[in-house]
């Protein structure tokens, strides 16, 4: 069992001020694989003091110098790819084959993308008689969830460091271990002391202490809409800037002229990615009424090919969910779907036969879902897809946009230009047309209750910058 009870403050591994610990559990074997410190407000105070002390030096470095550290960070992550993938597969249950890319490769790529962005960014601009300069906002608190634990950390820490900010990170206590690998890499590349600090513990204690600390200038949060709302309330007391990446209930519109196999496969792949524990998953599949039977049959066949199994097996595409409580929550949504009258096409709330242990949920597809049902409105965060029929294109757009969320979406059609026109009508921060791939430099974030602000690329960097206009003669 790993002992991760030390935290990383001011360039050193130190003991937490508290004595409590939190167990980290393997999602497949249900065994405890590590312990982290259940930290205290004192830890946050120490970490913020270190970040504050490091700020003048770090913010005065040149963008080129900061870019060099980001390059080393990217290389350091790349060198430990396999260890990171295995670690996240153990704690989250992500199939290893997907972890290699989404849990390990993506953070290295994200860190690397900021090398060029930092070097090429326009740090100063002239507007008539004004010189407009971009300055780091200050000490940043980063609070992150468990589903893509390292990616979500790096998507905040890399641009914050690029901007010249210093950081206090509180990763999810459910899947924290990759954040310790990140701290080890910062230590190895000799990032100046205090620029990056890691604390660990419960959200309501440490997370809220970070948000309320007067020396923290901004909080960048990814997680549930519930916690995001609480963070915004707390930040309001100090008019503190918050960037929020929250939940989603994304729609995938299959147009009448779409090829059935490719479209349904793309929809299921998104819906079941990381066991459906993906904020951008397309969990509502909108199909034309005229093709309902054909597309539901296709969805059933493809979903059933996602056999739950050992996530370390390279043929597994569906691992366990992250925790017992997540498994119970997803099962109760499946029961609610049945109770509200949706047709259970495949799956269900029972433990899959071939998996005795582990927090598994069967790949589940509901048809005849109406958009007012709970399973169509609430984020389930499990392998549960809702198929909803629409009458015409306006109806499809109305259903897609009838949600409190607006994080992501997809459109699939036979005519790319027409699909693009439909994509433009979706009220959401990102849309994929005809199953194209993820872009680490494109702005990522939500409309409506999916969040505030944008991550990734140049937009992600700008979140961590203040804007100052200096009028000169
Ligand atoms: P969560 O909100 O429970 O926890 C996220 C983080 O916030 C954890 O580190 C937690 O300890 C901390 N936290 C909890 N309560 C807090 C409080 N009152 N004050 C400060 N910090 C607090 O979310 P989770 O269960 O870890 O993650 C799943 C959720 O994250 C889903 O709703 C999912 O949609 C969302 N998510 C969003 C994105 C995105 O980019 N939009 C990405 C991934 C996950």
Short mmCIF file of C-alpha atoms and ligand atoms in Angstrom, two decimals:
data_model
loop_
_atom_site.label_atom_id
_atom_site.label_comp_id
_atom_site.label_asym_id
_atom_site.label_seq_id
_atom_site.Cartn_x
_atom_site.Cartn_y
_atom_site.Cartn_z
CA UNK A 1 0.00 0.00 0.00
CA UNK A 2 1.28 3.46 -0.91
CA UNK A 3 1.85 5.94 1.88
CA UNK A 4 0.95 9.35 0.45
CA UNK A 5 0.30 11.09 3.75
CA UNK A 6 2.87 13.85 3.15
CA UNK A 7 1.82 17.00 1.35
CA UNK A 8 3.97 19.21 -0.90
CA UNK A 9 4.47 22.75 0.36
CA UNK A 10 7.20 25.26 -0.50
CA UNK A 11 9.22 22.72 -2.46
CA UNK A 12 9.27 20.01 0.23
CA UNK A 13 7.26 16.95 1.29
CA UNK A 14 5.98 17.76 4.78
CA UNK A 15 3.59 16.26 7.32
CA UNK A 16 0.02 17.53 7.40
CA UNK A 17 -0.98 19.52 10.49
CA UNK A 18 -3.75 16.97 11.02
CA UNK A 19 -3.44 13.32 11.96
CA UNK A 20 -6.37 11.90 9.99
CA UNK A 21 -6.01 9.86 6.82
CA UNK A 22 -8.25 8.99 3.87
CA UNK A 23 -8.14 5.59 2.14
CA UNK A 24 -7.79 5.39 -1.62
CA UNK A 25 -9.58 2.33 -2.99
CA UNK A 26 -9.02 0.22 -6.11
CA UNK A 27 -12.31 0.38 -8.04
CA UNK A 28 -11.96 -3.19 -9.34
CA UNK A 29 -10.63 -5.14 -6.34
CA UNK A 30 -12.26 -2.85 -3.72
CA UNK A 31 -8.96 -3.00 -1.79
CA UNK A 32 -7.29 -0.02 -0.14
CA UNK A 33 -4.25 0.85 -2.25
CA UNK A 34 -3.04 4.06 -0.61
CA UNK A 35 -3.59 6.54 2.16
CA UNK A 36 -3.49 10.30 1.90
CA UNK A 37 -3.65 12.92 4.63
CA UNK A 38 -7.04 14.20 5.66
CA UNK A 39 -5.62 17.70 5.90
CA UNK A 40 -6.65 20.72 7.91
CA UNK A 41 -7.14 24.44 7.41
CA UNK A 42 -3.60 24.92 8.76
CA UNK A 43 -2.25 23.03 5.75
CA UNK A 44 -4.10 25.42 3.45
CA UNK A 45 -2.73 28.42 5.35
CA UNK A 46 0.85 27.11 4.99
CA UNK A 47 0.39 26.34 1.31
CA UNK A 48 -1.13 29.74 0.54
CA UNK A 49 1.67 31.50 2.46
CA UNK A 50 4.26 29.62 0.36
CA UNK A 51 2.44 30.45 -2.88
CA UNK A 52 2.16 34.11 -1.86
CA UNK A 53 5.87 34.31 -1.03
CA UNK A 54 6.80 32.72 -4.38
CA UNK A 55 4.55 35.00 -6.44
CA UNK A 56 6.82 38.06 -6.89
CA UNK A 57 9.71 35.93 -8.17
CA UNK A 58 7.65 33.68 -10.44
CA UNK A 59 5.51 36.45 -11.92
CA UNK A 60 8.72 38.36 -12.80
CA UNK A 61 10.15 35.49 -14.87
CA UNK A 62 9.98 35.86 -18.64
CA UNK A 63 7.37 33.92 -20.64
CA UNK A 64 10.25 32.03 -22.28
CA UNK A 65 11.53 30.90 -18.91
CA UNK A 66 8.07 29.73 -17.84
CA UNK A 67 7.71 27.93 -21.18
CA UNK A 68 10.92 26.02 -20.42
CA UNK A 69 9.41 24.67 -17.21
CA UNK A 70 6.25 23.68 -19.07
CA UNK A 71 8.36 21.83 -21.62
CA UNK A 72 10.11 19.97 -18.81
CA UNK A 73 6.76 19.25 -17.19
CA UNK A 74 5.44 17.77 -20.43
CA UNK A 75 8.56 15.61 -20.80
CA UNK A 76 8.35 14.53 -17.16
CA UNK A 77 4.74 13.46 -17.60
CA UNK A 78 5.64 11.69 -20.85
CA UNK A 79 8.40 9.74 -19.08
CA UNK A 80 5.91 8.38 -16.51
CA UNK A 81 3.03 7.69 -18.88
CA UNK A 82 2.65 4.03 -18.01
CA UNK A 83 2.79 4.61 -14.24
CA UNK A 84 0.19 7.37 -14.51
CA UNK A 85 -2.13 5.25 -16.67
CA UNK A 86 -1.87 2.28 -14.29
CA UNK A 87 -2.43 4.47 -11.23
CA UNK A 88 -5.56 6.11 -12.61
CA UNK A 89 -6.93 2.79 -13.87
CA UNK A 90 -6.55 1.42 -10.34
CA UNK A 91 -8.31 4.28 -8.54
CA UNK A 92 -10.90 5.33 -11.17
CA UNK A 93 -11.46 2.08 -13.09
CA UNK A 94 -10.81 3.59 -16.53
CA UNK A 95 -9.90 0.82 -19.02
CA UNK A 96 -6.11 0.87 -19.29
CA UNK A 97 -6.21 1.23 -23.05
CA UNK A 98 -8.17 4.49 -22.59
CA UNK A 99 -6.10 5.61 -19.59
CA UNK A 100 -2.96 5.58 -21.69
CA UNK A 101 -4.42 8.34 -23.84
CA UNK A 102 -7.04 10.17 -21.81
CA UNK A 103 -5.55 9.89 -18.32
CA UNK A 104 -1.82 9.98 -19.10
CA UNK A 105 -1.13 11.10 -22.68
CA UNK A 106 -3.60 13.98 -22.65
CA UNK A 107 -2.06 15.79 -19.63
CA UNK A 108 1.41 15.54 -21.21
CA UNK A 109 -0.03 16.94 -24.44
CA UNK A 110 -1.87 19.70 -22.57
CA UNK A 111 1.29 20.78 -20.72
CA UNK A 112 3.20 20.70 -24.02
CA UNK A 113 0.58 22.83 -25.79
CA UNK A 114 1.27 25.68 -23.36
CA UNK A 115 4.93 25.92 -24.35
CA UNK A 116 4.15 27.56 -27.69
CA UNK A 117 1.11 29.42 -26.39
CA UNK A 118 3.21 31.06 -23.65
CA UNK A 119 5.94 32.00 -26.09
CA UNK A 120 3.58 33.42 -28.70
CA UNK A 121 1.01 35.12 -26.48
CA UNK A 122 0.64 38.92 -26.88
CA UNK A 123 1.44 40.03 -23.35
CA UNK A 124 1.12 43.72 -24.34
CA UNK A 125 -1.06 45.53 -26.83
CA UNK A 126 -1.44 49.19 -27.93
CA UNK A 127 -4.94 50.67 -28.20
CA UNK A 128 -4.48 54.31 -29.30
CA UNK A 129 -2.77 56.06 -26.38
CA UNK A 130 -3.08 53.09 -24.07
CA UNK A 131 -0.68 50.29 -23.38
CA UNK A 132 -2.72 47.27 -22.35
CA UNK A 133 -0.72 44.79 -20.29
CA UNK A 134 -1.70 41.32 -19.10
CA UNK A 135 -0.62 40.43 -15.57
CA UNK A 136 -0.98 37.25 -13.50
CA UNK A 137 -4.01 37.39 -11.24
CA UNK A 138 -2.01 36.12 -8.23
CA UNK A 139 -2.24 33.01 -6.08
CA UNK A 140 -4.68 30.55 -7.66
CA UNK A 141 -6.57 27.80 -5.82
CA UNK A 142 -7.25 24.76 -8.01
CA UNK A 143 -9.89 22.26 -6.87
CA UNK A 144 -10.44 19.19 -9.04
CA UNK A 145 -12.61 16.04 -9.36
CA UNK A 146 -11.82 12.34 -9.76
CA UNK A 147 -12.96 11.36 -13.23
CA UNK A 148 -9.95 12.58 -15.26
CA UNK A 149 -7.87 13.41 -12.21
CA UNK A 150 -4.57 14.43 -13.80
CA UNK A 151 -5.97 15.97 -16.96
CA UNK A 152 -8.24 18.27 -14.95
CA UNK A 153 -5.30 19.30 -12.75
CA UNK A 154 -2.94 20.01 -15.65
CA UNK A 155 -5.65 21.91 -17.56
CA UNK A 156 -5.54 24.41 -14.67
CA UNK A 157 -1.98 24.28 -13.37
CA UNK A 158 -0.22 24.55 -16.75
CA UNK A 159 -1.98 27.77 -17.87
CA UNK A 160 -1.82 29.22 -14.34
CA UNK A 161 1.97 28.75 -14.28
CA UNK A 162 2.20 30.04 -17.87
CA UNK A 163 0.39 33.19 -16.74
CA UNK A 164 2.91 33.74 -13.91
CA UNK A 165 0.53 32.71 -11.12
CA UNK A 166 1.44 30.44 -8.21
CA UNK A 167 -0.80 27.56 -7.25
CA UNK A 168 -2.37 25.69 -4.35
CA UNK A 169 -3.92 22.45 -5.61
CA UNK A 170 -6.48 20.33 -3.80
CA UNK A 171 -7.15 17.23 -5.91
CA UNK A 172 -10.12 14.94 -5.40
CA UNK A 173 -9.68 12.77 -2.33
CA UNK A 174 -11.31 9.91 -4.29
CA UNK A 175 -8.60 9.70 -6.98
CA UNK A 176 -5.66 11.78 -5.75
CA UNK A 177 -2.62 9.65 -6.59
CA UNK A 178 -1.64 11.09 -9.97
CA UNK A 179 -1.42 14.56 -8.37
CA UNK A 180 1.42 13.23 -6.18
CA UNK A 181 3.25 12.06 -9.30
CA UNK A 182 2.78 15.57 -10.69
CA UNK A 183 4.28 17.09 -7.52
CA UNK A 184 7.25 14.70 -7.81
CA UNK A 185 7.81 15.87 -11.38
CA UNK A 186 7.73 19.53 -10.31
CA UNK A 187 10.28 18.64 -7.65
CA UNK A 188 12.52 16.87 -10.18
CA UNK A 189 12.44 19.72 -12.69
CA UNK A 190 13.25 22.14 -9.85
CA UNK A 191 10.27 24.40 -10.25
CA UNK A 192 11.04 27.28 -7.84
CA UNK A 193 9.87 26.58 -4.29
CA UNK A 194 6.33 27.57 -3.46
CA UNK A 195 5.19 28.00 -7.08
CA UNK A 196 3.20 24.74 -6.89
CA UNK A 197 1.77 23.41 -3.62
CA UNK A 198 -0.34 20.32 -2.99
CA UNK A 199 -2.74 19.83 -0.07
CA UNK A 200 -5.09 16.92 0.45
CA UNK A 201 -8.37 16.29 2.19
CA UNK A 202 -12.10 16.79 2.16
CA UNK A 203 -13.74 19.38 -0.07
CA UNK A 204 -15.94 20.94 2.58
CA UNK A 205 -12.90 21.61 4.81
CA UNK A 206 -9.87 22.24 2.61
CA UNK A 207 -11.74 23.29 -0.53
CA UNK A 208 -13.75 25.90 1.33
CA UNK A 209 -10.64 27.10 3.21
CA UNK A 210 -8.93 27.70 -0.14
CA UNK A 211 -11.91 29.61 -1.50
CA UNK A 212 -12.21 31.79 1.62
CA UNK A 213 -8.51 32.52 2.04
CA UNK A 214 -7.98 36.28 1.46
CA UNK A 215 -4.60 35.71 -0.22
CA UNK A 216 -6.10 33.44 -2.89
CA UNK A 217 -7.03 35.72 -5.80
CA UNK A 218 -8.89 33.21 -7.94
CA UNK A 219 -10.38 29.74 -7.67
CA UNK A 220 -10.44 27.43 -10.66
CA UNK A 221 -12.82 24.57 -9.97
CA UNK A 222 -13.94 21.48 -11.85
CA UNK A 223 -16.59 19.27 -10.32
CA UNK A 224 -20.28 19.08 -9.60
CA UNK A 225 -22.68 21.95 -10.13
CA UNK A 226 -23.61 21.59 -6.45
CA UNK A 227 -20.05 22.28 -5.22
CA UNK A 228 -19.56 24.95 -7.91
CA UNK A 229 -22.59 26.83 -6.62
CA UNK A 230 -21.23 26.68 -3.05
CA UNK A 231 -17.82 27.94 -4.21
CA UNK A 232 -19.43 30.84 -6.04
CA UNK A 233 -21.41 31.78 -2.92
CA UNK A 234 -18.28 31.74 -0.77
CA UNK A 235 -16.24 33.66 -3.35
CA UNK A 236 -18.91 36.37 -3.52
CA UNK A 237 -17.87 37.60 -0.07
CA UNK A 238 -14.57 38.81 -1.50
CA UNK A 239 -15.73 39.39 -5.11
CA UNK A 240 -13.20 36.70 -5.94
CA UNK A 241 -12.86 35.48 -9.49
CA UNK A 242 -14.03 31.90 -10.06
CA UNK A 243 -13.68 29.71 -13.12
CA UNK A 244 -16.12 26.80 -12.99
CA UNK A 245 -16.21 23.64 -15.10
CA UNK A 246 -19.34 21.81 -13.99
CA UNK A 247 -21.75 19.10 -15.05
CA UNK A 248 -23.39 18.27 -18.34
CA UNK A 249 -26.28 16.41 -19.98
CA UNK A 250 -25.15 16.61 -23.55
CA UNK A 251 -27.30 15.80 -26.54
CA UNK A 252 -26.17 13.92 -29.62
CA UNK A 253 -28.40 14.66 -32.59
CA UNK A 254 -28.48 11.94 -35.24
CA UNK A 255 -29.88 13.54 -38.39
CA UNK A 256 -32.22 11.60 -40.72
CA UNK A 257 -29.50 11.14 -43.36
CA UNK A 258 -26.80 9.90 -40.94
CA UNK A 259 -25.10 6.53 -41.50
CA UNK A 260 -26.53 4.36 -38.70
CA UNK A 261 -23.45 2.30 -37.79
CA UNK A 262 -20.96 5.15 -37.50
CA UNK A 263 -23.39 7.53 -35.81
CA UNK A 264 -24.63 5.12 -33.14
CA UNK A 265 -21.09 3.81 -32.50
CA UNK A 266 -19.86 7.39 -31.98
CA UNK A 267 -22.78 8.11 -29.65
CA UNK A 268 -22.22 5.03 -27.50
CA UNK A 269 -18.49 5.60 -27.40
CA UNK A 270 -19.06 9.09 -25.99
CA UNK A 271 -21.85 7.98 -23.65
CA UNK A 272 -19.83 5.12 -22.15
CA UNK A 273 -16.41 6.80 -22.15
CA UNK A 274 -14.73 6.12 -18.81
CA UNK A 275 -17.85 4.23 -17.71
CA UNK A 276 -19.94 7.30 -18.56
CA UNK A 277 -18.05 9.22 -15.88
CA UNK A 278 -17.24 11.94 -18.35
CA UNK A 279 -18.65 15.45 -18.09
CA UNK A 280 -18.86 15.78 -21.88
CA UNK A 281 -20.53 12.40 -22.46
CA UNK A 282 -23.45 12.50 -24.91
CA UNK A 283 -25.97 10.92 -22.58
CA UNK A 284 -29.06 11.85 -24.60
CA UNK A 285 -29.18 10.35 -28.08
CA UNK A 286 -31.76 12.19 -30.21
CA UNK A 287 -33.03 10.08 -33.11
CA UNK A 288 -35.56 10.87 -35.87
CA UNK A 289 -38.92 9.19 -35.13
CA UNK A 290 -38.84 7.60 -38.61
CA UNK A 291 -35.65 5.67 -37.74
CA UNK A 292 -36.41 4.88 -34.09
CA UNK A 293 -36.56 1.05 -34.35
CA UNK A 294 -33.45 0.70 -36.51
CA UNK A 295 -31.32 3.01 -34.32
CA UNK A 296 -32.52 1.52 -31.02
CA UNK A 297 -31.63 -1.99 -32.30
CA UNK A 298 -28.21 -0.72 -33.34
CA UNK A 299 -27.66 0.92 -29.96
CA UNK A 300 -28.61 -2.30 -28.17
CA UNK A 301 -26.13 -4.36 -30.20
CA UNK A 302 -23.27 -1.89 -29.79
CA UNK A 303 -23.93 -1.32 -26.07
CA UNK A 304 -23.91 -5.07 -25.43
CA UNK A 305 -20.45 -5.28 -27.01
CA UNK A 306 -19.16 -3.13 -24.10
CA UNK A 307 -18.77 -6.09 -21.75
CA UNK A 308 -17.77 -4.92 -18.26
CA UNK A 309 -14.48 -6.44 -17.15
CA UNK A 310 -11.01 -6.03 -15.69
CA UNK A 311 -9.86 -2.56 -16.78
CA UNK A 312 -6.24 -3.76 -17.06
CA UNK A 313 -7.25 -6.24 -19.79
CA UNK A 314 -6.46 -4.52 -23.11
CA UNK A 315 -9.72 -5.74 -24.65
CA UNK A 316 -11.91 -4.13 -21.94
CA UNK A 317 -13.80 -0.99 -22.93
CA UNK A 318 -15.96 -0.72 -19.80
CA UNK A 319 -14.38 -0.87 -16.35
CA UNK A 320 -15.99 -0.41 -12.94
CA UNK A 321 -17.24 2.93 -11.67
CA UNK A 322 -15.06 4.84 -9.25
CA UNK A 323 -16.70 3.98 -5.94
CA UNK A 324 -19.47 2.18 -4.13
CA UNK A 325 -21.45 5.38 -3.72
CA UNK A 326 -21.15 6.18 -7.44
CA UNK A 327 -22.32 2.64 -8.28
CA UNK A 328 -25.32 2.99 -5.96
CA UNK A 329 -26.21 6.39 -7.34
CA UNK A 330 -26.12 5.16 -10.98
CA UNK A 331 -28.19 2.09 -10.10
CA UNK A 332 -30.83 4.24 -8.48
CA UNK A 333 -31.07 6.32 -11.67
CA UNK A 334 -31.61 3.11 -13.68
CA UNK A 335 -34.42 2.13 -11.30
CA UNK A 336 -35.89 5.61 -11.65
CA UNK A 337 -35.80 5.33 -15.47
CA UNK A 338 -37.82 2.12 -15.30
CA UNK A 339 -40.22 3.61 -12.73
CA UNK A 340 -40.82 6.70 -14.90
CA UNK A 341 -41.83 4.53 -17.84
CA UNK A 342 -38.77 4.46 -20.14
CA UNK A 343 -38.15 1.21 -22.06
CA UNK A 344 -35.11 -0.68 -20.76
CA UNK A 345 -33.49 -1.89 -23.99
CA UNK A 346 -30.44 -3.47 -22.40
CA UNK A 347 -28.60 -3.42 -19.06
CA UNK A 348 -30.22 -2.82 -15.71
CA UNK A 349 -29.44 -2.14 -12.08
CA UNK A 350 -28.02 -5.58 -11.11
CA UNK A 351 -24.32 -6.43 -10.79
CA UNK A 352 -23.06 -7.81 -14.14
CA UNK A 353 -22.90 -11.64 -13.89
CA UNK A 354 -19.22 -11.95 -14.83
CA UNK A 355 -18.03 -9.38 -12.25
CA UNK A 356 -18.38 -10.56 -8.68
CA UNK A 357 -16.34 -7.75 -7.18
CA UNK A 358 -15.78 -4.16 -8.22
CA UNK A 359 -18.12 -1.21 -8.64
CA UNK A 360 -19.49 -2.35 -12.00
CA UNK A 361 -22.71 -1.26 -13.68
CA UNK A 362 -24.10 -2.94 -16.79
CA UNK A 363 -24.02 -0.93 -20.02
CA UNK A 364 -27.57 0.37 -20.05
CA UNK A 365 -29.72 1.83 -22.82
CA UNK A 366 -33.18 3.30 -22.39
CA UNK A 367 -35.52 4.05 -25.30
CA UNK A 368 -38.80 5.98 -25.38
CA UNK A 369 -37.34 8.49 -22.96
CA UNK A 370 -39.06 11.85 -22.83
CA UNK A 371 -36.97 14.88 -22.06
CA UNK A 372 -38.82 15.65 -18.84
CA UNK A 373 -37.81 12.34 -17.24
CA UNK A 374 -35.20 12.41 -14.47
CA UNK A 375 -32.79 10.29 -16.54
CA UNK A 376 -32.96 12.89 -19.32
CA UNK A 377 -32.47 15.89 -17.06
CA UNK A 378 -29.96 14.88 -14.36
CA UNK A 379 -26.32 14.00 -14.82
CA UNK A 380 -26.04 10.25 -14.06
CA UNK A 381 -22.27 9.79 -14.49
CA UNK A 382 -22.50 6.11 -15.41
CA UNK A 383 -22.91 3.94 -18.55
CA UNK A 384 -26.55 4.89 -19.07
CA UNK A 385 -27.81 6.21 -22.40
CA UNK A 386 -31.25 7.73 -23.00
CA UNK A 387 -32.68 7.57 -26.51
CA UNK A 388 -35.23 10.28 -27.26
CA UNK A 389 -37.16 10.60 -30.54
CA UNK A 390 -37.73 13.89 -32.34
CA UNK A 391 -40.22 14.80 -35.06
CA UNK A 392 -38.24 17.34 -37.09
CA UNK A 393 -35.08 19.42 -36.86
CA UNK A 394 -36.63 22.23 -34.84
CA UNK A 395 -37.93 19.64 -32.39
CA UNK A 396 -34.44 18.10 -32.11
CA UNK A 397 -32.89 21.50 -31.35
CA UNK A 398 -35.62 22.28 -28.82
CA UNK A 399 -35.03 18.98 -26.98
CA UNK A 400 -31.23 19.33 -27.13
CA UNK A 401 -31.39 22.81 -25.60
CA UNK A 402 -34.06 21.95 -23.01
CA UNK A 403 -31.60 21.39 -20.14
CA UNK A 404 -29.96 23.46 -17.41
CA UNK A 405 -26.60 22.37 -18.83
CA UNK A 406 -24.63 23.35 -21.94
CA UNK A 407 -21.21 21.75 -21.88
CA UNK A 408 -20.93 19.65 -25.00
CA UNK A 409 -22.88 17.98 -27.77
CA UNK A 410 -22.65 16.17 -31.06
CA UNK A 411 -24.32 16.18 -34.44
CA UNK A 412 -24.03 13.39 -37.01
CA UNK A 413 -25.39 13.72 -40.53
CA UNK A 414 -24.84 12.67 -44.13
CA UNK A 415 -24.15 16.25 -45.17
CA UNK A 416 -21.32 17.89 -43.18
CA UNK A 417 -22.43 21.47 -43.92
CA UNK A 418 -25.96 20.78 -42.82
CA UNK A 419 -24.70 19.08 -39.63
CA UNK A 420 -22.56 22.17 -38.97
CA UNK A 421 -25.62 24.42 -39.33
CA UNK A 422 -27.40 22.28 -36.71
CA UNK A 423 -24.30 22.39 -34.44
CA UNK A 424 -24.46 26.19 -34.49
CA UNK A 425 -27.98 26.09 -33.04
CA UNK A 426 -26.99 24.10 -29.94
CA UNK A 427 -26.58 26.16 -26.75
CA UNK A 428 -23.36 24.57 -25.60
CA UNK A 429 -19.65 25.33 -25.23
CA UNK A 430 -18.44 22.61 -27.61
CA UNK A 431 -20.01 20.50 -30.34
CA UNK A 432 -18.44 17.72 -32.42
CA UNK A 433 -19.63 17.20 -35.98
CA UNK A 434 -19.53 13.66 -37.38
CA UNK A 435 -17.36 12.24 -34.62
CA UNK A 436 -14.16 14.24 -35.00
CA UNK A 437 -11.51 14.22 -32.31
CA UNK A 438 -10.75 16.32 -29.26
CA UNK A 439 -8.67 19.48 -29.66
CA UNK A 440 -6.52 20.48 -26.64
CA UNK A 441 -6.13 24.02 -27.94
CA UNK A 442 -9.83 24.77 -28.53
CA UNK A 443 -11.69 26.61 -25.74
CA UNK A 444 -13.52 24.24 -23.41
CA UNK A 445 -16.28 25.24 -21.00
CA UNK A 446 -19.96 25.51 -20.45
CA UNK A 447 -23.02 27.58 -21.27
CA UNK A 448 -25.73 27.89 -18.61
CA UNK A 449 -25.16 25.84 -15.43
CA UNK A 450 -22.24 23.95 -16.95
CA UNK A 451 -19.92 26.66 -15.80
CA UNK A 452 -18.13 29.96 -16.16
CA UNK A 453 -15.00 30.68 -18.13
CA UNK A 454 -12.96 28.57 -20.52
CA UNK A 455 -10.05 26.17 -20.24
CA UNK A 456 -7.43 24.93 -22.74
CA UNK A 457 -5.31 26.85 -25.19
CA UNK A 458 -5.08 30.62 -25.30
CA UNK A 459 -8.53 31.04 -23.74
CA UNK A 460 -7.41 28.94 -20.77
CA UNK A 461 -4.35 31.14 -20.26
CA UNK A 462 -6.42 34.34 -20.39
CA UNK A 463 -8.55 33.17 -17.45
CA UNK A 464 -5.54 33.60 -15.16
CA UNK A 465 -4.65 37.12 -16.34
CA UNK A 466 -5.74 40.55 -15.19
CA UNK A 467 -5.91 43.31 -17.81
CA UNK A 468 -4.35 46.71 -17.09
CA UNK A 469 -4.61 49.75 -19.35
CA UNK A 470 -1.86 52.36 -18.96
CA UNK A 471 -2.49 55.65 -20.72
CA UNK A 472 0.75 57.17 -21.94
CA UNK A 473 1.50 60.54 -23.49
P1 LIG B 1 -17.41 17.22 -6.52
O1 LIG B 1 -18.02 18.53 -6.82
O2 LIG B 1 -18.01 16.40 -5.44
O3 LIG B 1 -15.88 17.40 -6.08
C1 LIG B 1 -14.94 18.09 -6.89
C2 LIG B 1 -13.86 18.67 -6.01
O4 LIG B 1 -14.43 19.69 -5.18
C3 LIG B 1 -13.22 17.66 -5.06
O5 LIG B 1 -11.85 17.97 -4.93
C4 LIG B 1 -13.97 17.93 -3.76
O6 LIG B 1 -13.22 17.55 -2.63
C5 LIG B 1 -14.17 19.43 -3.83
N1 LIG B 1 -15.31 19.94 -3.08
C6 LIG B 1 -16.46 19.30 -2.75
N2 LIG B 1 -17.28 20.13 -2.05
C7 LIG B 1 -16.62 21.32 -1.95
C8 LIG B 1 -16.94 22.57 -1.34
N3 LIG B 1 -18.09 22.76 -0.68
N4 LIG B 1 -16.05 23.57 -1.44
C9 LIG B 1 -14.88 23.40 -2.08
N5 LIG B 1 -14.51 22.24 -2.66
C10 LIG B 1 -15.38 21.21 -2.61
O7 LIG B 1 -17.35 16.44 -7.89
P2 LIG B 1 -16.78 14.99 -8.19
O8 LIG B 1 -17.80 14.02 -7.68
O9 LIG B 1 -15.38 14.87 -7.73
O10 LIG B 1 -16.75 15.00 -9.79
C11 LIG B 1 -17.85 14.71 -10.58
C12 LIG B 1 -18.49 15.99 -11.11
O11 LIG B 1 -17.53 16.78 -11.80
C13 LIG B 1 -19.56 15.73 -12.12
O12 LIG B 1 -20.69 16.51 -11.82
C14 LIG B 1 -18.96 16.17 -13.44
O13 LIG B 1 -19.85 16.59 -14.41
C15 LIG B 1 -18.08 17.25 -13.03
N6 LIG B 1 -17.03 17.44 -14.01
C16 LIG B 1 -17.04 18.55 -14.81
C17 LIG B 1 -16.06 18.74 -15.76
C18 LIG B 1 -16.03 19.94 -16.64
O14 LIG B 1 -14.99 20.23 -17.19
N7 LIG B 1 -17.10 20.65 -16.83
C19 LIG B 1 -15.06 17.81 -15.88
C20 LIG B 1 -15.08 16.70 -15.08
C21 LIG B 1 -16.06 16.54 -14.11
#
